[in-house]
GROMACS .gro file of C-alpha atoms in nm:
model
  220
    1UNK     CA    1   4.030  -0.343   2.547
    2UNK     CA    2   3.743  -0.488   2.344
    3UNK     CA    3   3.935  -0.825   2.289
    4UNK     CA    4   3.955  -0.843   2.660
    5UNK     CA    5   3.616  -0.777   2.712
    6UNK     CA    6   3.450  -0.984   2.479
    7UNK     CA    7   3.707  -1.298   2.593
    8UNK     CA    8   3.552  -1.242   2.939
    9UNK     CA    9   3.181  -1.227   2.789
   10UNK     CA   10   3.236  -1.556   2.642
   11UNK     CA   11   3.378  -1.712   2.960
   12UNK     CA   12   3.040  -1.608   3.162
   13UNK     CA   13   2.827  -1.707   2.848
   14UNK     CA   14   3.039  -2.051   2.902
   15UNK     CA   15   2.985  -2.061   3.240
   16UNK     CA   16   2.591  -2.013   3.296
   17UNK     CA   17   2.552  -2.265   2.961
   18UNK     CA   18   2.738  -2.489   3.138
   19UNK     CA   19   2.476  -2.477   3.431
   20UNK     CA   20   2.207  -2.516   3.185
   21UNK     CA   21   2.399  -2.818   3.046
   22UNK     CA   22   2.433  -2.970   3.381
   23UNK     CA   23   2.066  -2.934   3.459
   24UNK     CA   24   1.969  -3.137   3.162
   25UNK     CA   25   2.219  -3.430   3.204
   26UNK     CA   26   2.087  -3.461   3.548
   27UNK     CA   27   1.675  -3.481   3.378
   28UNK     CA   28   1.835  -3.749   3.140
   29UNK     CA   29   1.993  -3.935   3.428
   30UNK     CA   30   1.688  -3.896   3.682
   31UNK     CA   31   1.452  -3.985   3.336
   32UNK     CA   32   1.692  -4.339   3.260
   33UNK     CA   33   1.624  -4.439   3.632
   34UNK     CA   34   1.291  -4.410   3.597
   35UNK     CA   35   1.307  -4.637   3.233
   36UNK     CA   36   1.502  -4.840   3.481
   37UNK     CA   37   1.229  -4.842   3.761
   38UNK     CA   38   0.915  -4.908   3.482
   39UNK     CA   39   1.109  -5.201   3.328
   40UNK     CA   40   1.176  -5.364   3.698
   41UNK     CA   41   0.795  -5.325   3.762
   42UNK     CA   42   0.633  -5.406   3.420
   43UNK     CA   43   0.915  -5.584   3.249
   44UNK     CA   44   0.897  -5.436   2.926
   45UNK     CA   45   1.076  -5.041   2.832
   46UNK     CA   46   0.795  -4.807   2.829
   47UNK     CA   47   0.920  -4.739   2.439
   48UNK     CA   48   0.758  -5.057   2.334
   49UNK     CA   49   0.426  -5.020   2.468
   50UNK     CA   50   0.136  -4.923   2.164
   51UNK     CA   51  -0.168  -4.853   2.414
   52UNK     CA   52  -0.191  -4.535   2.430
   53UNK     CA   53  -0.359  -4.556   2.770
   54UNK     CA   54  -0.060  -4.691   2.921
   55UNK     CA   55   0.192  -4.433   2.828
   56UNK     CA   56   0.445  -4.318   3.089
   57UNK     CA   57   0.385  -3.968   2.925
   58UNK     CA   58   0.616  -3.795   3.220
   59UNK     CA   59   0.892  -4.041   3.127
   60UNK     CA   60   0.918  -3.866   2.793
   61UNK     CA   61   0.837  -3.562   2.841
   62UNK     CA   62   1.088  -3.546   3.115
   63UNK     CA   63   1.361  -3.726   2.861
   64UNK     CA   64   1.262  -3.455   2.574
   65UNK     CA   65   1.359  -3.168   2.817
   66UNK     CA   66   1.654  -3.291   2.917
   67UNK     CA   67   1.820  -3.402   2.545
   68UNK     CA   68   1.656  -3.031   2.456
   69UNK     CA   69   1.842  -2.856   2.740
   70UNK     CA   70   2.177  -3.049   2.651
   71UNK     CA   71   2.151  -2.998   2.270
   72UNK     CA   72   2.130  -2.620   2.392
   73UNK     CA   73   2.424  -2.611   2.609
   74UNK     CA   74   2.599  -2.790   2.283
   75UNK     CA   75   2.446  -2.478   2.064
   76UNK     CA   76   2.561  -2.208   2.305
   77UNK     CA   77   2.921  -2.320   2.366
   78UNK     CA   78   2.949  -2.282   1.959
   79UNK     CA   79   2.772  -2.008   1.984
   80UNK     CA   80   3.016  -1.858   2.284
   81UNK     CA   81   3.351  -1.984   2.135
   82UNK     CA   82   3.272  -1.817   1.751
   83UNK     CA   83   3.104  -1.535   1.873
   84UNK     CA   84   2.894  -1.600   1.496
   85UNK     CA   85   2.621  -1.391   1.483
   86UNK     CA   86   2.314  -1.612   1.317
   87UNK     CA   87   2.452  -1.899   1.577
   88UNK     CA   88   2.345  -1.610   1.858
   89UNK     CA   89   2.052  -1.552   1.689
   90UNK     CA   90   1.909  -1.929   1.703
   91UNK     CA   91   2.055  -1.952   2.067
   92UNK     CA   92   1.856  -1.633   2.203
   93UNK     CA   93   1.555  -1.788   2.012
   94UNK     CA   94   1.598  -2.109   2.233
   95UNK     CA   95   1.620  -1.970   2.506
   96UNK     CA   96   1.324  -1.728   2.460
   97UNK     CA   97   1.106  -2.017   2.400
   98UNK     CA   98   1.220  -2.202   2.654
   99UNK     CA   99   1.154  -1.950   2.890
  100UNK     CA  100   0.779  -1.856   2.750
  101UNK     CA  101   0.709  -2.242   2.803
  102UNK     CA  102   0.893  -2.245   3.157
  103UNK     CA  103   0.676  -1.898   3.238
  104UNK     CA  104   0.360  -2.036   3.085
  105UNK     CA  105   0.340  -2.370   3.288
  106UNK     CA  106   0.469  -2.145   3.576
  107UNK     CA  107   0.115  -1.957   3.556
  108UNK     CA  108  -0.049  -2.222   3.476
  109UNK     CA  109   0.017  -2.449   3.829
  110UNK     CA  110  -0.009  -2.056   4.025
  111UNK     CA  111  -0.320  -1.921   3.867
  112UNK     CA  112  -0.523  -2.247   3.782
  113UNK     CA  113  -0.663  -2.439   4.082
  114UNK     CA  114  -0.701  -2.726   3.890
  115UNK     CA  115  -0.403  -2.750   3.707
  116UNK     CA  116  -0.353  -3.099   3.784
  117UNK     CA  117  -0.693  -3.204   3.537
  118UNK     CA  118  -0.526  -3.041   3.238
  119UNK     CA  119  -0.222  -3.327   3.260
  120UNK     CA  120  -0.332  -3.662   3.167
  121UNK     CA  121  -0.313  -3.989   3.377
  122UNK     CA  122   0.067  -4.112   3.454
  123UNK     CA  123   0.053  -4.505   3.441
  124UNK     CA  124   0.417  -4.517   3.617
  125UNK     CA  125   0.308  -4.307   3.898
  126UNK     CA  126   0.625  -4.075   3.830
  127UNK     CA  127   0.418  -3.759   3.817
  128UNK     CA  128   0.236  -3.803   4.159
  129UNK     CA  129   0.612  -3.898   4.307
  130UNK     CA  130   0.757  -3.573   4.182
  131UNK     CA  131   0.433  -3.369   4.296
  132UNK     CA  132   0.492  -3.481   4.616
  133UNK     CA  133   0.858  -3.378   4.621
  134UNK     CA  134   0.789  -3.077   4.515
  135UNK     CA  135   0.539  -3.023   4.804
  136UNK     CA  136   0.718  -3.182   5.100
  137UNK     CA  137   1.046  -2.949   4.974
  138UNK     CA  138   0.869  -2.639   4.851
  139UNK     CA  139   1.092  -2.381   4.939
  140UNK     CA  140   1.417  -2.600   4.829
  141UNK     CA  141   1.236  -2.651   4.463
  142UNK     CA  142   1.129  -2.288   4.443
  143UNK     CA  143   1.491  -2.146   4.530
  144UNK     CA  144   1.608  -2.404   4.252
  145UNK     CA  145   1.367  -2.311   3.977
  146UNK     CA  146   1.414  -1.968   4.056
  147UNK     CA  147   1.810  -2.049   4.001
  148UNK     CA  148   1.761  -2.200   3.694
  149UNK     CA  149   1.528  -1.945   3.538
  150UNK     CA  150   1.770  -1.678   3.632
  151UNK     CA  151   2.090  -1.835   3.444
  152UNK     CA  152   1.868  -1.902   3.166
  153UNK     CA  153   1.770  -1.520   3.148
  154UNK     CA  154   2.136  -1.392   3.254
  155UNK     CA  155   2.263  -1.639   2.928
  156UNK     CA  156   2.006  -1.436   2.752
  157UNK     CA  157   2.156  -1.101   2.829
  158UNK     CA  158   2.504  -1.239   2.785
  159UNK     CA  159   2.454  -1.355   2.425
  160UNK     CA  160   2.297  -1.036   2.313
  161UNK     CA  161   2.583  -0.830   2.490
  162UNK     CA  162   2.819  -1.059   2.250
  163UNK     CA  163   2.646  -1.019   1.946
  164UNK     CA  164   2.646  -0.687   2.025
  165UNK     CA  165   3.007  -0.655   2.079
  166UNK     CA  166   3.048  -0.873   1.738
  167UNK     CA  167   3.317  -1.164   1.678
  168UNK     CA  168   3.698  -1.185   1.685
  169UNK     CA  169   3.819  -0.913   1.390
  170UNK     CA  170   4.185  -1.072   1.223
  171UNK     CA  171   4.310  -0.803   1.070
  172UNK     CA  172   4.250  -0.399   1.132
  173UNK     CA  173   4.053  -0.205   0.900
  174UNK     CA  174   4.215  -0.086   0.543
  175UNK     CA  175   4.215   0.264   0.674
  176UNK     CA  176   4.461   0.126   0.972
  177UNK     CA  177   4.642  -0.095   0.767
  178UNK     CA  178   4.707   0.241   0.540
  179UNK     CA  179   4.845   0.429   0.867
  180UNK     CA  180   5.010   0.192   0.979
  181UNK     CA  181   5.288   0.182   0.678
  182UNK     CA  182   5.244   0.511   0.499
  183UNK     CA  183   5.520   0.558   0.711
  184UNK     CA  184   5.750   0.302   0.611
  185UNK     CA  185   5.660   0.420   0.213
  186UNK     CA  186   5.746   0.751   0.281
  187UNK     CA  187   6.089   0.686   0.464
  188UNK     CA  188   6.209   0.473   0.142
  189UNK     CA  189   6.425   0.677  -0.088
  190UNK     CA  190   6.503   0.529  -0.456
  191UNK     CA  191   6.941   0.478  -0.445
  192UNK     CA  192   7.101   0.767  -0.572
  193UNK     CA  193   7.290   0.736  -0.954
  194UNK     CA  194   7.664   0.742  -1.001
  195UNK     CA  195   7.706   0.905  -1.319
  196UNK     CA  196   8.144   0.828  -1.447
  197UNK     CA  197   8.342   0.598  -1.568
  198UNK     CA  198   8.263   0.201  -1.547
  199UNK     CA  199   8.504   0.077  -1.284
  200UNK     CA  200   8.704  -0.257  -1.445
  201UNK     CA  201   8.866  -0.520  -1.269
  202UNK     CA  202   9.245  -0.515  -1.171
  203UNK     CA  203   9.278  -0.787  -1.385
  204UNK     CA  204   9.198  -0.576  -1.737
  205UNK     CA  205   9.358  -0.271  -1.611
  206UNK     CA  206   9.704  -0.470  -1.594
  207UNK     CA  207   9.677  -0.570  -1.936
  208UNK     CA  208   9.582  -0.215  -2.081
  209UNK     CA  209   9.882  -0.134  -1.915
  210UNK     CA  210  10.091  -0.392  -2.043
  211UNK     CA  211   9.962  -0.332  -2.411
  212UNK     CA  212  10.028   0.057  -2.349
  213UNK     CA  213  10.407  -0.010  -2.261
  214UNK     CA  214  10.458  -0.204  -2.547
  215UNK     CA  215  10.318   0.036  -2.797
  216UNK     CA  216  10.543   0.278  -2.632
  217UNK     CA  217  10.896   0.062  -2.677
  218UNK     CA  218  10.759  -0.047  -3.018
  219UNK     CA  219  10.706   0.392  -3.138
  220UNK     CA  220  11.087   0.451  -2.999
   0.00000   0.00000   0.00000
């Protein structure tokens, strides 16, 4: 019963990392088209550029979060599939801080009217693109951030249901391994002795019997 249940905790922890996973490869692929879109308009990659000034800063940052979100989803499937518990540990951890960082920008946009002055200046013009997505589909990017905080907390609970649960045990305890056969041991009974004679072949008793009819004409 507790095989069965941890082999369906893993598939769920599987299942919701996989979301995670799927939102980062989509923040690498949205963050390569917009390498892509930089290098049509200034011709160089934005990775080249040393002024400082003219750093597409929501290029990276949006690059960082996706490799960081994918190198996750990498962590938890190991994490799922061995059921280790230090691997649980460090994929709890990342998830905790990813959520304090998700909740603390969260508060910061809601509860600071000028939220936008703490960001610095995108050159690429990415960052006032996406603000205006986000404003034109509010309720469509609230419903999806709200999705993908809850997996994130509900992969949270699964991996600390697992490690509670513990990994796959091989082999019983030694006090059910004893059980098990002290049976067997005491059913075996040590072969009982013949005590007589030696039996001999056919072969020797014909020629004692040969010798004894001889001695027998030779005494007449």
């Amino acid at each position: 019963m507790v095989s069965v249940m941890r082999s369906c905790i893993q598939s769920i922890l599987k299942l919701v990392n996989c979301v995670i996973g799927m939102v980062g490869i989509a923040m690498v692929l949205y963050s390569i088209w917009l390498i892509r879109v930089w290098e049509r308009e200034v011709g160089d990659f934005p990775f080249f550029d040393d002024d400082d000034d003219f750093t597409p800063w929501f290029i990276y940052t949006f690059i960082g979060l996706g490799v960081t979100l994918t190198v996750i989803t990498c962590f938890g499937h190991i994490a799922a599939e061995t059921a280790n518990g230090c691997c649980l540990y460090l994929y709890m951890l990342f998830i905790l801080l990813l959520l304090m960082l998700e909740a603390g920008v969260t508060a910061d946009v809601f509860l600071n009217r000028d939220w936008e002055e703490d960001f610095p200046k995108d050159p690429s013009g990415s960052f006032d693109q996406f603000k205006g997505f986000v404003r034109s589909n509010f309720e469509l990017c609230k419903w999806i951030g709200l999705s993908i905080v809850s997996v994130q907390g509900l992969s949270f609970l699964v991996a600390m249901i697992l490690k509670a649960i513990g990994p796959h045990r091989s082999y019983d305890s030694d006090d059910d391994y004893a059980t098990d056969r002290a049976p067997l041991l005491r059913d075996v009974h040590p072969p009982p002795y013949v005590v007589g004679n030696p039996v001999t072949g056919s072969r020797n008793n014909a020629w004692s019997i040969r010798i004894t009819e001889k001695m027998n004409q030779a005494n007449r």
